[in-house]
Amino acid sequence: MVFEKSLTAMVKGIRANRGKEAEYITTCIQEIQKEVASKNLATKSMAVMKLAYLTMLGYDMSWATFAVVEVMSHNKFAIKRPGYLASSMSFSDSTDVGLLTINLFKK
């Protein structure tokens, strides 16, 4: 199961689809949903990074908050970093996984 389009490839695809960005981003979100369901945390980390970029464009990523916490719990900082970025952009006081994040920081 090899999908994992990089963030750079996704940005290039968005720029190449001028006028049809919404359609392209919809297909990207569908691919990202498959990547988030992956067991591989490196793939999940890349998916969270792409979601963070799409959040900057105004798309909602609240459906992937648990995946963000999973990425944040990894041992390697390079895999954790996209999770911390995405959490700072999308978590609020009413986010359901707030308690999990607090417990993660206590460890």
CSV table of C-alpha atoms in Angstrom, one decimal:
chain,number,residue,atom,x,y,z
A,1,MET,CA,0.0,0.0,0.0
A,2,VAL,CA,2.1,2.9,-1.3
A,3,PHE,CA,0.4,6.2,-1.6
A,4,GLU,CA,2.3,8.8,0.4
A,5,LYS,CA,2.5,11.7,-1.9
A,6,SER,CA,4.9,14.2,-0.3
A,7,LEU,CA,3.9,17.7,0.8
A,8,THR,CA,5.9,19.2,-2.0
A,9,ALA,CA,4.1,17.1,-4.6
A,10,MET,CA,0.8,18.1,-3.1
A,11,VAL,CA,1.7,21.8,-3.2
A,12,LYS,CA,2.9,21.5,-6.8
A,13,GLY,CA,-0.4,19.7,-7.7
A,14,ILE,CA,-2.5,22.4,-6.1
A,15,ARG,CA,-0.6,25.1,-8.1
A,16,ALA,CA,-0.8,23.0,-11.3
A,17,ASN,CA,-4.6,22.8,-11.0
A,18,ARG,CA,-5.5,26.5,-11.1
A,19,GLY,CA,-9.2,26.9,-11.3
A,20,LYS,CA,-9.8,23.3,-10.1
A,21,GLU,CA,-8.1,23.6,-6.7
A,22,ALA,CA,-11.2,22.4,-4.8
A,23,GLU,CA,-11.5,19.2,-6.8
A,24,TYR,CA,-7.8,18.4,-6.4
A,25,ILE,CA,-7.8,19.2,-2.7
A,26,THR,CA,-10.8,16.9,-2.2
A,27,THR,CA,-8.9,14.0,-3.8
A,28,CYS,CA,-5.9,14.9,-1.7
A,29,ILE,CA,-8.0,14.8,1.5
A,30,GLN,CA,-9.3,11.4,0.5
A,31,GLU,CA,-5.7,10.1,0.1
A,32,ILE,CA,-4.8,11.7,3.4
A,33,GLN,CA,-7.6,9.9,5.1
A,34,LYS,CA,-6.2,6.6,3.8
A,35,GLU,CA,-2.7,7.6,5.0
A,36,VAL,CA,-4.0,8.5,8.5
A,37,ALA,CA,-5.5,5.0,8.8
A,38,SER,CA,-2.0,3.5,8.1
A,39,LYS,CA,-0.1,1.7,10.8
A,40,ASN,CA,3.2,3.3,9.7
A,41,LEU,CA,3.8,6.4,11.9
A,42,ALA,CA,6.1,8.0,9.3
A,43,THR,CA,3.3,7.8,6.7
A,44,LYS,CA,0.9,9.2,9.4
A,45,SER,CA,3.3,12.0,10.2
A,46,MET,CA,3.5,13.0,6.5
A,47,ALA,CA,-0.3,13.0,6.3
A,48,VAL,CA,-0.5,15.2,9.4
A,49,MET,CA,2.0,17.6,7.8
A,50,LYS,CA,-0.2,17.8,4.7
A,51,LEU,CA,-3.3,18.4,6.8
A,52,ALA,CA,-1.5,21.2,8.6
A,53,TYR,CA,-0.8,22.8,5.2
A,54,LEU,CA,-4.4,22.4,4.2
A,55,THR,CA,-5.5,24.0,7.5
A,56,MET,CA,-3.5,27.0,6.5
A,57,LEU,CA,-5.5,27.1,3.3
A,58,GLY,CA,-8.7,27.1,5.4
A,59,TYR,CA,-9.7,23.4,5.3
A,60,ASP,CA,-10.9,21.6,8.4
A,61,MET,CA,-8.8,18.9,10.0
A,62,SER,CA,-10.8,18.3,13.2
A,63,TRP,CA,-11.5,14.7,12.0
A,64,ALA,CA,-7.8,13.8,12.4
A,65,THR,CA,-7.1,15.0,16.0
A,66,PHE,CA,-6.5,11.5,17.3
A,67,ALA,CA,-4.0,10.8,14.5
A,68,VAL,CA,-2.2,14.0,15.5
A,69,VAL,CA,-1.9,12.7,19.1
A,70,GLU,CA,-0.6,9.4,17.8
A,71,VAL,CA,2.1,11.2,15.8
A,72,MET,CA,3.0,13.3,18.8
A,73,SER,CA,3.6,10.2,20.9
A,74,HIS,CA,6.4,8.8,18.7
A,75,ASN,CA,10.0,8.6,20.1
A,76,LYS,CA,11.7,10.3,17.2
A,77,PHE,CA,11.4,14.1,17.2
A,78,ALA,CA,11.4,14.3,13.3
A,79,ILE,CA,8.2,12.3,13.3
A,80,LYS,CA,6.7,14.2,16.3
A,81,ARG,CA,7.3,17.7,14.9
A,82,PRO,CA,4.4,17.7,12.4
A,83,GLY,CA,2.1,16.6,15.2
A,84,TYR,CA,3.1,19.5,17.4
A,85,LEU,CA,2.6,21.9,14.5
A,86,ALA,CA,-0.8,20.5,13.7
A,87,SER,CA,-1.9,20.5,17.3
A,88,SER,CA,-1.0,24.1,17.8
A,89,MET,CA,-3.0,25.0,14.7
A,90,SER,CA,-6.1,22.9,15.3
A,91,PHE,CA,-6.6,22.1,19.0
A,92,SER,CA,-8.7,24.3,21.1
A,93,ASP,CA,-10.2,24.1,24.6
A,94,SER,CA,-13.1,22.1,23.4
A,95,THR,CA,-11.0,19.5,21.5
A,96,ASP,CA,-11.8,16.0,22.7
A,97,VAL,CA,-8.2,14.8,22.8
A,98,GLY,CA,-6.9,17.6,25.0
A,99,LEU,CA,-6.6,15.3,28.1
A,100,LEU,CA,-4.6,12.8,26.0
A,101,THR,CA,-2.2,15.6,25.0
A,102,ILE,CA,-1.8,16.8,28.6
A,103,ASN,CA,-1.0,13.2,29.7
A,104,LEU,CA,1.5,12.9,26.8
A,105,PHE,CA,3.4,16.0,28.1
A,106,LYS,CA,3.5,14.6,31.6
A,107,LYS,CA,5.4,11.5,30.5
